[in-house]
Amino acid sequence: RRRWIEIACATPARMFGLYPRKGTIAPGADADIVIYDPEARQTLSARTHHMNVDYSAYEGKQITGQVETVLSRGLPVIDQREYTGRAGHGQFLIRDTCQYLS
């Protein structure tokens, strides 16, 4: 589990100069919490995904694993697989230099 967090959270945050503001659950960090069901099966489709186009390069592809819930700054933006976010909730974060280049 620690390796998954390092690969999926901490490393990208470091690469994009956002760690430790992102990529960790710690006091003062702006963590988005994802509850993920690794066993759920789903079929990818433009009809069921939240994007601003009416097609998907992956249309009809069946995959295993699905996001159940996402909390952003303590508020649900995906709840029981349904988008519940609101316009204006996002926040621009100024990035630092990639930590791997320092």
PDB file of N, CA, C and O in Angstrom, residues 11-57:
ATOM      1  N   THR A  11       5.067  10.704  -5.832  1.00  0.00           N
ATOM      2  CA  THR A  11       5.991  10.912  -6.954  1.00  0.00           C
ATOM      3  C   THR A  11       5.465  11.942  -7.960  1.00  0.00           C
ATOM      4  O   THR A  11       6.204  12.857  -8.333  1.00  0.00           O
ATOM      5  N   PRO A  12       4.200  11.849  -8.411  1.00  0.00           N
ATOM      6  CA  PRO A  12       3.716  12.899  -9.312  1.00  0.00           C
ATOM      7  C   PRO A  12       3.745  14.289  -8.672  1.00  0.00           C
ATOM      8  O   PRO A  12       4.077  15.272  -9.341  1.00  0.00           O
ATOM      9  N   ALA A  13       3.425  14.389  -7.385  1.00  0.00           N
ATOM     10  CA  ALA A  13       3.473  15.690  -6.706  1.00  0.00           C
ATOM     11  C   ALA A  13       4.900  16.232  -6.699  1.00  0.00           C
ATOM     12  O   ALA A  13       5.119  17.431  -6.915  1.00  0.00           O
ATOM     13  N   ARG A  14       5.870  15.368  -6.484  1.00  0.00           N
ATOM     14  CA  ARG A  14       7.278  15.793  -6.522  1.00  0.00           C
ATOM     15  C   ARG A  14       7.683  16.208  -7.928  1.00  0.00           C
ATOM     16  O   ARG A  14       8.375  17.203  -8.125  1.00  0.00           O
ATOM     17  N   MET A  15       7.262  15.431  -8.922  1.00  0.00           N
ATOM     18  CA  MET A  15       7.621  15.725 -10.310  1.00  0.00           C
ATOM     19  C   MET A  15       7.085  17.084 -10.757  1.00  0.00           C
ATOM     20  O   MET A  15       7.740  17.791 -11.514  1.00  0.00           O
ATOM     21  N   PHE A  16       5.886  17.429 -10.296  1.00  0.00           N
ATOM     22  CA  PHE A  16       5.264  18.674 -10.719  1.00  0.00           C
ATOM     23  C   PHE A  16       5.463  19.812  -9.727  1.00  0.00           C
ATOM     24  O   PHE A  16       4.817  20.851  -9.817  1.00  0.00           O
ATOM     25  N   GLY A  17       6.379  19.624  -8.767  1.00  0.00           N
ATOM     26  CA  GLY A  17       6.734  20.697  -7.851  1.00  0.00           C
ATOM     27  C   GLY A  17       5.631  21.079  -6.876  1.00  0.00           C
ATOM     28  O   GLY A  17       5.535  22.227  -6.457  1.00  0.00           O
ATOM     29  N   LEU A  18       4.789  20.116  -6.513  1.00  0.00           N
ATOM     30  CA  LEU A  18       3.664  20.387  -5.612  1.00  0.00           C
ATOM     31  C   LEU A  18       3.795  19.724  -4.246  1.00  0.00           C
ATOM     32  O   LEU A  18       2.970  19.941  -3.372  1.00  0.00           O
ATOM     33  N   TYR A  19       4.798  18.879  -4.069  1.00  0.00           N
ATOM     34  CA  TYR A  19       4.979  18.180  -2.801  1.00  0.00           C
ATOM     35  C   TYR A  19       5.669  19.104  -1.799  1.00  0.00           C
ATOM     36  O   TYR A  19       6.589  19.816  -2.179  1.00  0.00           O
ATOM     37  N   PRO A  20       5.249  19.202  -0.566  1.00  0.00           N
ATOM     38  CA  PRO A  20       4.277  18.393   0.162  1.00  0.00           C
ATOM     39  C   PRO A  20       2.876  19.003   0.237  1.00  0.00           C
ATOM     40  O   PRO A  20       2.047  18.553   1.005  1.00  0.00           O
ATOM     41  N   ARG A  21       2.610  20.041  -0.571  1.00  0.00           N
ATOM     42  CA  ARG A  21       1.237  20.589  -0.568  1.00  0.00           C
ATOM     43  C   ARG A  21       0.253  19.568  -1.120  1.00  0.00           C
ATOM     44  O   ARG A  21      -0.907  19.530  -0.722  1.00  0.00           O
ATOM     45  N   LYS A  22       0.702  18.755  -2.071  1.00  0.00           N
ATOM     46  CA  LYS A  22      -0.075  17.651  -2.635  1.00  0.00           C
ATOM     47  C   LYS A  22       0.746  16.376  -2.476  1.00  0.00           C
ATOM     48  O   LYS A  22       1.947  16.413  -2.278  1.00  0.00           O
ATOM     49  N   GLY A  23       0.087  15.221  -2.594  1.00  0.00           N
ATOM     50  CA  GLY A  23       0.804  13.956  -2.604  1.00  0.00           C
ATOM     51  C   GLY A  23       0.990  13.306  -1.256  1.00  0.00           C
ATOM     52  O   GLY A  23       1.587  12.245  -1.164  1.00  0.00           O
ATOM     53  N   THR A  24       0.461  13.914  -0.193  1.00  0.00           N
ATOM     54  CA  THR A  24       0.591  13.328   1.135  1.00  0.00           C
ATOM     55  C   THR A  24      -0.592  13.771   1.989  1.00  0.00           C
ATOM     56  O   THR A  24      -1.195  14.809   1.726  1.00  0.00           O
ATOM     57  N   ILE A  25      -0.906  12.967   2.973  1.00  0.00           N
ATOM     58  CA  ILE A  25      -1.913  13.353   3.956  1.00  0.00           C
ATOM     59  C   ILE A  25      -1.151  13.774   5.198  1.00  0.00           C
ATOM     60  O   ILE A  25      -0.564  12.944   5.890  1.00  0.00           O
ATOM     61  N   ALA A  26      -1.112  15.081   5.427  1.00  0.00           N
ATOM     62  CA  ALA A  26      -0.347  15.640   6.546  1.00  0.00           C
ATOM     63  C   ALA A  26      -0.944  17.000   6.900  1.00  0.00           C
ATOM     64  O   ALA A  26      -1.602  17.617   6.065  1.00  0.00           O
ATOM     65  N   PRO A  27      -0.718  17.465   8.123  1.00  0.00           N
ATOM     66  CA  PRO A  27      -1.213  18.795   8.492  1.00  0.00           C
ATOM     67  C   PRO A  27      -0.719  19.859   7.509  1.00  0.00           C
ATOM     68  O   PRO A  27       0.463  19.885   7.154  1.00  0.00           O
ATOM     69  N   GLY A  28      -1.629  20.669   7.026  1.00  0.00           N
ATOM     70  CA  GLY A  28      -1.291  21.736   6.096  1.00  0.00           C
ATOM     71  C   GLY A  28      -1.296  21.343   4.633  1.00  0.00           C
ATOM     72  O   GLY A  28      -1.244  22.189   3.755  1.00  0.00           O
ATOM     73  N   ALA A  29      -1.360  20.039   4.337  1.00  0.00           N
ATOM     74  CA  ALA A  29      -1.389  19.579   2.947  1.00  0.00           C
ATOM     75  C   ALA A  29      -2.802  19.699   2.394  1.00  0.00           C
ATOM     76  O   ALA A  29      -3.785  19.664   3.124  1.00  0.00           O
ATOM     77  N   ASP A  30      -2.909  19.846   1.084  1.00  0.00           N
ATOM     78  CA  ASP A  30      -4.191  19.945   0.391  1.00  0.00           C
ATOM     79  C   ASP A  30      -4.456  18.615  -0.296  1.00  0.00           C
ATOM     80  O   ASP A  30      -4.311  18.489  -1.507  1.00  0.00           O
ATOM     81  N   ALA A  31      -4.773  17.601   0.484  1.00  0.00           N
ATOM     82  CA  ALA A  31      -4.927  16.248  -0.057  1.00  0.00           C
ATOM     83  C   ALA A  31      -6.328  16.045  -0.620  1.00  0.00           C
ATOM     84  O   ALA A  31      -7.312  16.469  -0.041  1.00  0.00           O
ATOM     85  N   ASP A  32      -6.400  15.395  -1.774  1.00  0.00           N
ATOM     86  CA  ASP A  32      -7.651  14.890  -2.306  1.00  0.00           C
ATOM     87  C   ASP A  32      -7.665  13.404  -1.943  1.00  0.00           C
ATOM     88  O   ASP A  32      -6.732  12.679  -2.269  1.00  0.00           O
ATOM     89  N   ILE A  33      -8.699  12.980  -1.252  1.00  0.00           N
ATOM     90  CA  ILE A  33      -8.795  11.589  -0.798  1.00  0.00           C
ATOM     91  C   ILE A  33      -9.654  10.812  -1.786  1.00  0.00           C
ATOM     92  O   ILE A  33     -10.779  11.227  -2.097  1.00  0.00           O
ATOM     93  N   VAL A  34      -9.137   9.691  -2.283  1.00  0.00           N
ATOM     94  CA  VAL A  34      -9.852   8.861  -3.249  1.00  0.00           C
ATOM     95  C   VAL A  34     -10.127   7.502  -2.620  1.00  0.00           C
ATOM     96  O   VAL A  34      -9.219   6.856  -2.106  1.00  0.00           O
ATOM     97  N   ILE A  35     -11.380   7.103  -2.671  1.00  0.00           N
ATOM     98  CA  ILE A  35     -11.755   5.746  -2.258  1.00  0.00           C
ATOM     99  C   ILE A  35     -11.981   4.975  -3.551  1.00  0.00           C
ATOM    100  O   ILE A  35     -12.838   5.325  -4.368  1.00  0.00           O
ATOM    101  N   TYR A  36     -11.169   3.937  -3.727  1.00  0.00           N
ATOM    102  CA  TYR A  36     -11.076   3.217  -4.995  1.00  0.00           C
ATOM    103  C   TYR A  36     -11.424   1.758  -4.786  1.00  0.00           C
ATOM    104  O   TYR A  36     -10.928   1.126  -3.848  1.00  0.00           O
ATOM    105  N   ASP A  37     -12.280   1.216  -5.638  1.00  0.00           N
ATOM    106  CA  ASP A  37     -12.637  -0.202  -5.583  1.00  0.00           C
ATOM    107  C   ASP A  37     -11.855  -0.934  -6.664  1.00  0.00           C
ATOM    108  O   ASP A  37     -12.186  -0.829  -7.853  1.00  0.00           O
ATOM    109  N   PRO A  38     -10.807  -1.672  -6.287  1.00  0.00           N
ATOM    110  CA  PRO A  38      -9.978  -2.335  -7.294  1.00  0.00           C
ATOM    111  C   PRO A  38     -10.662  -3.521  -7.964  1.00  0.00           C
ATOM    112  O   PRO A  38     -10.172  -4.014  -8.981  1.00  0.00           O
ATOM    113  N   GLU A  39     -11.793  -3.976  -7.437  1.00  0.00           N
ATOM    114  CA  GLU A  39     -12.497  -5.139  -7.994  1.00  0.00           C
ATOM    115  C   GLU A  39     -13.657  -4.755  -8.909  1.00  0.00           C
ATOM    116  O   GLU A  39     -14.155  -5.596  -9.660  1.00  0.00           O
ATOM    117  N   ALA A  40     -14.125  -3.524  -8.859  1.00  0.00           N
ATOM    118  CA  ALA A  40     -15.284  -3.111  -9.655  1.00  0.00           C
ATOM    119  C   ALA A  40     -14.963  -3.174 -11.139  1.00  0.00           C
ATOM    120  O   ALA A  40     -13.861  -2.849 -11.562  1.00  0.00           O
ATOM    121  N   ARG A  41     -15.925  -3.591 -11.925  1.00  0.00           N
ATOM    122  CA  ARG A  41     -15.768  -3.628 -13.378  1.00  0.00           C
ATOM    123  C   ARG A  41     -16.596  -2.502 -13.976  1.00  0.00           C
ATOM    124  O   ARG A  41     -17.683  -2.218 -13.503  1.00  0.00           O
ATOM    125  N   GLN A  42     -16.048  -1.883 -15.006  1.00  0.00           N
ATOM    126  CA  GLN A  42     -16.782  -0.816 -15.680  1.00  0.00           C
ATOM    127  C   GLN A  42     -16.438  -0.811 -17.164  1.00  0.00           C
ATOM    128  O   GLN A  42     -15.404  -1.317 -17.581  1.00  0.00           O
ATOM    129  N   THR A  43     -17.337  -0.242 -17.953  1.00  0.00           N
ATOM    130  CA  THR A  43     -17.133  -0.075 -19.377  1.00  0.00           C
ATOM    131  C   THR A  43     -16.955   1.412 -19.650  1.00  0.00           C
ATOM    132  O   THR A  43     -17.822   2.221 -19.288  1.00  0.00           O
ATOM    133  N   LEU A  44     -15.849   1.782 -20.246  1.00  0.00           N
ATOM    134  CA  LEU A  44     -15.563   3.192 -20.516  1.00  0.00           C
ATOM    135  C   LEU A  44     -16.450   3.706 -21.638  1.00  0.00           C
ATOM    136  O   LEU A  44     -16.678   3.023 -22.635  1.00  0.00           O
ATOM    137  N   SER A  45     -16.966   4.924 -21.459  1.00  0.00           N
ATOM    138  CA  SER A  45     -17.851   5.511 -22.446  1.00  0.00           C
ATOM    139  C   SER A  45     -17.896   7.022 -22.268  1.00  0.00           C
ATOM    140  O   SER A  45     -17.849   7.524 -21.138  1.00  0.00           O
ATOM    141  N   ALA A  46     -18.017   7.737 -23.358  1.00  0.00           N
ATOM    142  CA  ALA A  46     -18.162   9.192 -23.291  1.00  0.00           C
ATOM    143  C   ALA A  46     -19.454   9.572 -22.562  1.00  0.00           C
ATOM    144  O   ALA A  46     -19.530  10.632 -21.941  1.00  0.00           O
ATOM    145  N   ARG A  47     -20.458   8.720 -22.604  1.00  0.00           N
ATOM    146  CA  ARG A  47     -21.741   9.008 -21.935  1.00  0.00           C
ATOM    147  C   ARG A  47     -21.608   9.004 -20.414  1.00  0.00           C
ATOM    148  O   ARG A  47     -22.367   9.675 -19.725  1.00  0.00           O
ATOM    149  N   THR A  48     -20.669   8.203 -19.888  1.00  0.00           N
ATOM    150  CA  THR A  48     -20.587   8.044 -18.440  1.00  0.00           C
ATOM    151  C   THR A  48     -19.388   8.728 -17.804  1.00  0.00           C
ATOM    152  O   THR A  48     -19.236   8.678 -16.587  1.00  0.00           O
ATOM    153  N   HIS A  49     -18.523   9.335 -18.607  1.00  0.00           N
ATOM    154  CA  HIS A  49     -17.360  10.016 -18.061  1.00  0.00           C
ATOM    155  C   HIS A  49     -17.500  11.519 -18.227  1.00  0.00           C
ATOM    156  O   HIS A  49     -18.179  12.000 -19.132  1.00  0.00           O
ATOM    157  N   HIS A  50     -16.882  12.257 -17.341  1.00  0.00           N
ATOM    158  CA  HIS A  50     -17.056  13.704 -17.280  1.00  0.00           C
ATOM    159  C   HIS A  50     -15.968  14.397 -18.089  1.00  0.00           C
ATOM    160  O   HIS A  50     -14.881  14.676 -17.590  1.00  0.00           O
ATOM    161  N   MET A  51     -16.281  14.628 -19.354  1.00  0.00           N
ATOM    162  CA  MET A  51     -15.359  15.336 -20.219  1.00  0.00           C
ATOM    163  C   MET A  51     -16.173  16.171 -21.195  1.00  0.00           C
ATOM    164  O   MET A  51     -17.361  15.948 -21.378  1.00  0.00           O
ATOM    165  N   ASN A  52     -15.522  17.130 -21.795  1.00  0.00           N
ATOM    166  CA  ASN A  52     -16.229  18.104 -22.610  1.00  0.00           C
ATOM    167  C   ASN A  52     -16.207  17.732 -24.097  1.00  0.00           C
ATOM    168  O   ASN A  52     -16.114  18.589 -24.956  1.00  0.00           O
ATOM    169  N   VAL A  53     -16.260  16.429 -24.391  1.00  0.00           N
ATOM    170  CA  VAL A  53     -16.353  15.932 -25.759  1.00  0.00           C
ATOM    171  C   VAL A  53     -17.370  14.804 -25.792  1.00  0.00           C
ATOM    172  O   VAL A  53     -17.710  14.230 -24.759  1.00  0.00           O
ATOM    173  N   ASP A  54     -17.840  14.480 -26.970  1.00  0.00           N
ATOM    174  CA  ASP A  54     -18.878  13.453 -27.076  1.00  0.00           C
ATOM    175  C   ASP A  54     -18.344  12.115 -27.581  1.00  0.00           C
ATOM    176  O   ASP A  54     -19.089  11.291 -28.088  1.00  0.00           O
ATOM    177  N   TYR A  55     -17.034  11.894 -27.454  1.00  0.00           N
ATOM    178  CA  TYR A  55     -16.446  10.635 -27.878  1.00  0.00           C
ATOM    179  C   TYR A  55     -15.328  10.250 -26.913  1.00  0.00           C
ATOM    180  O   TYR A  55     -14.849  11.070 -26.137  1.00  0.00           O
ATOM    181  N   SER A  56     -14.936   8.996 -26.958  1.00  0.00           N
ATOM    182  CA  SER A  56     -13.815   8.520 -26.159  1.00  0.00           C
ATOM    183  C   SER A  56     -12.988   7.555 -26.996  1.00  0.00           C
ATOM    184  O   SER A  56     -13.548   6.682 -27.675  1.00  0.00           O
ATOM    185  N   ALA A  57     -11.678   7.713 -26.958  1.00  0.00           N
ATOM    186  CA  ALA A  57     -10.804   6.781 -27.667  1.00  0.00           C
ATOM    187  C   ALA A  57     -10.906   5.378 -27.075  1.00  0.00           C
ATOM    188  O   ALA A  57     -10.512   4.403 -27.703  1.00  0.00           O
TER     189      ALA A  57
END
